[in-house]
Structure formats: C-alpha cells, structure tokens
Amino acid sequence: MAHIIIADDQEKIRPMLKSLLEPCGHEVTLAINGREALNQFRPDKIDLVITDILMPDMEGIETIRELRKVDADVKIIAMSGGGTIGATEYLRMAGMFGAKETIEKPFNVRDMLDIVLECLKE
C-alpha cells in the first residue's frame, strides 16, 4: 500500500490518523510540523502527505510550496480547523498552492478515508 506522512501539531490528530490508515495497510510517518515532514519526505518513498495548515515552525502553506519544489507531482491533502481567517480561506489557499484535496477539521473519518483513497488512485 502507500507510505503517508501526516504533519500536524495537535497531539490527538496524528495518532488518530495513524490508527485510521495503518489498518488499511498504509505505512504512516508522523511529523509535528511542516519542517519535520519536509525533512522526512523522499519523492521515491512517500506517496501522500497530509498536512495541517496552522502549525508552528513551518506552517502548511509553506510546507506545500516546499514539497512542490522537491516533487511537483507529490499528492497532498491539506486540513484546517480555522484560525484568524477561517478554515475555508486557508484551505482555498492550500489548493491554490498545490494541495490536491482539502478537508476541514473536525472531519468525519469516513470522509478522510475516502479522500485518501481518491488521492492515491490517481
């Protein structure tokens, strides 16, 4: 199956997504921010990156931009729970910078699985 990096600063989100994706046969690597995700990213080994938008050290939009510099074809799902301008605006910007799919937090786990499967089959 796929090797997926999950970048999120929320302590509950990372293990929740890992426990959702590993039973489907995916290998999951966790990162606490975009910088850590970028350091773990290898185009020949990573199939998908799921990144939060609002994180310390390196936020999600910058993470998406940097990932695209390394691999223009990397599949990225952006997620956000809001912030000062609201989740919808952050996710719209993430799509403009190269996120293939977006999802607003809190999300339904079935919706997340569907988005992951859709991204991986393309």
Short mmCIF file of C-alpha atoms in Angstrom, two decimals:
data_model
loop_
_atom_site.label_atom_id
_atom_site.label_comp_id
_atom_site.label_asym_id
_atom_site.label_seq_id
_atom_site.Cartn_x
_atom_site.Cartn_y
_atom_site.Cartn_z
CA MET A 1 0.00 0.00 0.00
CA ALA A 2 1.04 3.64 0.38
CA HIS A 3 3.56 5.44 2.56
CA ILE A 4 1.93 8.55 4.04
CA ILE A 5 3.36 11.44 6.06
CA ILE A 6 0.99 13.15 8.49
CA ALA A 7 2.08 16.64 9.61
CA ASP A 8 0.02 18.14 12.42
CA ASP A 9 0.95 19.88 15.66
CA GLN A 10 -2.13 18.58 17.51
CA GLU A 11 -1.14 15.64 19.68
CA LYS A 12 -4.52 13.89 19.21
CA ILE A 13 -4.76 14.19 15.42
CA ARG A 14 -1.50 12.42 14.47
CA PRO A 15 -2.14 9.12 16.30
CA MET A 16 -5.84 9.19 15.36
CA LEU A 17 -4.98 9.40 11.65
CA LYS A 18 -2.26 6.79 12.03
CA SER A 19 -4.71 4.38 13.67
CA LEU A 20 -7.19 5.09 10.87
CA LEU A 21 -4.74 4.49 8.00
CA GLU A 22 -2.49 1.66 9.20
CA PRO A 23 -5.26 -0.98 9.35
CA CYS A 24 -5.82 -0.22 5.65
CA GLY A 25 -2.26 -1.37 5.01
CA HIS A 26 -0.60 2.04 4.75
CA GLU A 27 2.74 2.88 6.33
CA VAL A 28 2.41 6.13 8.28
CA THR A 29 5.16 8.54 9.33
CA LEU A 30 4.29 11.29 11.80
CA ALA A 31 5.62 14.86 11.87
CA ILE A 32 4.86 17.61 14.37
CA ASN A 33 5.21 20.40 11.79
CA GLY A 34 5.98 21.10 8.16
CA ARG A 35 9.74 21.29 8.65
CA GLU A 36 9.81 17.79 10.11
CA ALA A 37 7.58 16.50 7.29
CA LEU A 38 9.85 18.07 4.69
CA ASN A 39 12.92 16.51 6.33
CA GLN A 40 11.25 13.06 6.15
CA PHE A 41 9.96 13.47 2.59
CA ARG A 42 11.60 11.35 -0.11
CA PRO A 43 9.87 11.52 -3.52
CA ASP A 44 10.66 7.89 -4.33
CA LYS A 45 9.32 6.60 -1.00
CA ILE A 46 6.38 8.83 0.02
CA ASP A 47 3.05 8.51 -1.79
CA LEU A 48 0.99 11.12 0.06
CA VAL A 49 1.40 13.97 2.54
CA ILE A 50 -1.46 15.04 4.81
CA THR A 51 -0.70 18.41 6.35
CA ASP A 52 -2.39 20.75 8.75
CA ILE A 53 -2.28 24.43 7.78
CA LEU A 54 -1.73 26.15 11.12
CA MET A 55 1.42 24.75 12.75
CA PRO A 56 4.45 26.25 14.49
CA ASP A 57 7.90 26.41 12.89
CA MET A 58 6.70 25.73 9.33
CA GLU A 59 3.00 26.11 8.58
CA GLY A 60 1.09 24.16 5.96
CA ILE A 61 1.08 26.61 3.03
CA GLU A 62 4.87 26.92 3.22
CA THR A 63 5.11 23.14 3.58
CA ILE A 64 3.05 22.63 0.43
CA ARG A 65 5.19 25.12 -1.51
CA GLU A 66 8.43 23.48 -0.37
CA LEU A 67 7.16 19.96 -1.11
CA ARG A 68 6.21 21.08 -4.63
CA LYS A 69 9.79 22.33 -5.16
CA VAL A 70 11.12 18.88 -4.27
CA ASP A 71 8.46 16.92 -6.20
CA ALA A 72 5.99 18.76 -8.43
CA ASP A 73 3.74 15.68 -8.53
CA VAL A 74 3.51 14.93 -4.81
CA LYS A 75 -0.02 14.23 -3.64
CA ILE A 76 -1.04 16.50 -0.77
CA ILE A 77 -4.15 16.71 1.38
CA ALA A 78 -4.47 19.92 3.43
CA MET A 79 -6.59 20.11 6.56
CA SER A 80 -7.50 23.05 8.77
CA GLY A 81 -9.72 23.85 11.70
CA GLY A 82 -9.75 27.58 11.25
CA GLY A 83 -7.67 30.39 12.60
CA THR A 84 -8.00 34.12 12.13
CA ILE A 85 -9.33 33.97 8.57
CA GLY A 86 -11.26 30.72 8.87
CA ALA A 87 -10.69 27.20 7.60
CA THR A 88 -12.39 27.77 4.24
CA GLU A 89 -10.00 30.54 3.26
CA TYR A 90 -6.89 28.65 4.43
CA LEU A 91 -7.98 25.56 2.52
CA ARG A 92 -8.71 27.61 -0.61
CA MET A 93 -5.17 29.00 -0.42
CA ALA A 94 -3.78 25.49 0.12
CA GLY A 95 -5.50 24.38 -3.08
CA MET A 96 -4.01 27.33 -4.96
CA PHE A 97 -0.52 26.32 -3.81
CA GLY A 98 -0.91 22.68 -4.79
CA ALA A 99 -2.95 20.65 -2.32
CA LYS A 100 -4.81 18.03 -4.32
CA GLU A 101 -7.61 17.78 -1.75
CA THR A 102 -8.67 19.68 1.35
CA ILE A 103 -10.73 18.83 4.40
CA GLU A 104 -11.99 20.94 7.27
CA LYS A 105 -11.45 19.89 10.88
CA PRO A 106 -13.20 18.37 12.65
CA PHE A 107 -13.78 15.83 9.93
CA ASN A 108 -15.64 12.56 9.63
CA VAL A 109 -13.11 9.69 9.50
CA ARG A 110 -15.01 8.09 6.61
CA ASP A 111 -14.64 11.32 4.63
CA MET A 112 -10.89 11.35 5.32
CA LEU A 113 -10.55 7.72 4.20
CA ASP A 114 -12.47 8.49 1.01
CA ILE A 115 -10.21 11.47 0.25
CA VAL A 116 -7.06 9.43 0.91
CA LEU A 117 -8.27 6.63 -1.37
CA GLU A 118 -9.20 9.12 -4.10
CA CYS A 119 -5.77 10.80 -3.95
CA LEU A 120 -3.88 7.52 -4.03
CA LYS A 121 -5.71 6.06 -7.03
CA GLU A 122 -4.86 8.99 -9.31
#
